């Protein structure tokens, strides 16, 4: 069963919607601005955030529906146990860079994918494939995916989120943040 694309698409949309961040301008200290920015974005990471769910549905809704599950159900299961804490923020004003250390607790998408493949392969042996429709086959896959995701234990990761000061003097999350977050999700 080749349904890796929806999981990877869900991850990509989650990262993109999380870090299509707004620049930080004048006012509070750079550290406070970055902490506020990270907090406001990480606080959105839940299955009840309609903007996040709409983005996921746009990218992978059809594929997820083919599995007989909803993006919201999958994300509610995946994000069960999600937590974060913004730690030390180091700013180099002269270089126009900053790094925020963030502790993230999230289920490992890599573990989920491996466990899904294993569980699905095991279940294939007990399926009467000749009498199943393609839709039933995919729905069985969706059922297994939710079971595996529900059973996954969240893992702790420490990541560094880089920020740079743009030409307008605003602090924005840089490209390294996406890789750092993807690493935590796959850990």
XYZ file of C-alpha atoms in Angstrom, residues 19-156:
138
model
C 6.298 28.753 10.226
C 4.777 31.034 7.661
C 5.677 33.368 10.493
C 5.223 37.023 10.913
C 8.286 39.223 11.361
C 9.026 40.763 14.705
C 9.375 44.542 14.664
C 10.176 47.200 17.271
C 8.974 47.275 20.864
C 9.883 44.501 23.271
C 13.364 42.998 23.286
C 14.339 40.673 20.452
C 14.268 37.737 22.867
C 10.725 38.621 23.967
C 9.586 39.066 20.361
C 10.983 35.694 19.331
C 9.507 33.938 22.358
C 6.112 35.523 21.669
C 6.346 34.571 18.006
C 7.232 30.950 18.748
C 4.594 30.665 21.454
C 1.844 32.052 19.235
C 2.756 29.627 16.446
C 3.257 26.497 18.555
C 0.012 27.201 20.433
C -1.788 26.737 17.095
C -0.560 23.159 16.724
C -3.712 21.228 17.511
C -6.448 19.437 15.618
C -8.952 22.155 16.553
C -7.099 24.873 14.618
C -9.362 25.292 11.591
C -6.694 27.078 9.525
C -4.241 24.213 10.064
C -6.891 21.591 9.285
C -8.020 23.463 6.147
C -4.409 23.579 4.937
C -3.990 19.862 5.557
C -7.227 19.076 3.755
C -6.119 21.123 0.737
C -2.893 19.155 0.415
C -3.850 15.647 1.490
C -7.593 15.597 2.115
C -8.472 13.283 -0.774
C -5.742 10.789 0.069
C -6.687 10.764 3.745
C -10.387 10.403 2.891
C -9.497 7.449 0.653
C -8.178 5.792 3.803
C -11.581 6.299 5.416
C -10.308 8.727 8.031
C -10.314 12.492 8.371
C -7.334 14.805 8.609
C -8.702 16.010 11.940
C -8.914 12.477 13.377
C -5.400 11.683 12.214
C -3.956 14.942 13.550
C -5.802 14.594 16.866
C -4.161 11.194 17.264
C -0.750 12.366 16.036
C -0.715 15.468 18.237
C -1.907 13.662 21.371
C 0.851 14.380 23.872
C 2.320 17.294 21.877
C 4.064 19.846 24.067
C 6.746 22.467 23.677
C 8.817 24.798 25.788
C 10.771 27.763 24.492
C 14.131 27.835 26.237
C 17.174 30.051 25.928
C 17.222 32.604 23.129
C 20.616 33.902 22.043
C 20.731 37.055 19.923
C 23.667 38.465 17.962
C 22.373 41.920 17.012
C 25.524 42.749 15.061
C 25.246 39.666 12.852
C 21.461 39.964 12.677
C 20.933 36.398 13.845
C 19.268 34.690 16.773
C 18.787 31.110 17.910
C 15.944 29.891 20.102
C 16.237 26.535 21.825
C 12.911 24.723 21.916
C 12.033 21.449 23.623
C 9.374 19.571 21.671
C 7.441 16.469 22.637
C 5.730 14.861 19.649
C 5.091 11.423 18.208
C 7.722 10.239 15.742
C 6.355 10.174 12.216
C 9.213 7.827 11.267
C 8.149 5.350 13.963
C 4.520 5.658 12.896
C 5.397 4.955 9.262
C 7.560 1.941 10.145
C 4.968 0.535 12.559
C 2.212 1.126 10.006
C 4.107 -0.815 7.337
C 4.766 -3.659 9.771
C 1.176 -3.809 11.064
C -0.295 -3.562 7.575
C 1.965 -6.319 6.252
C 0.995 -8.540 9.191
C -2.697 -7.836 8.661
C -2.440 -8.626 4.930
C -2.030 -12.286 5.829
C -5.452 -12.396 7.447
C -7.286 -10.405 4.772
C -9.367 -12.040 2.067
C -7.983 -9.807 -0.665
C -9.975 -11.534 -3.404
C -13.275 -10.467 -1.855
C -12.195 -6.935 -0.850
C -12.864 -3.882 -2.925
C -10.110 -1.331 -3.370
C -12.036 1.048 -1.093
C -12.237 -1.594 1.644
C -8.522 -2.278 1.258
C -7.653 1.397 1.744
C -10.092 1.779 4.643
C -8.401 -1.130 6.386
C -5.132 0.742 5.885
C -6.661 3.866 7.432
C -7.888 1.879 10.412
C -4.395 0.458 10.934
C -2.824 3.900 10.522
C -5.013 5.338 13.295
C -4.326 2.341 15.552
C -0.571 2.710 15.083
C -0.707 6.487 15.557
C -2.824 6.138 18.711
C -0.316 3.633 20.119
C 2.764 5.761 19.350
C 4.467 7.371 22.330
C 5.581 11.001 22.090
C 9.335 11.584 22.132
C 11.302 14.542 23.438
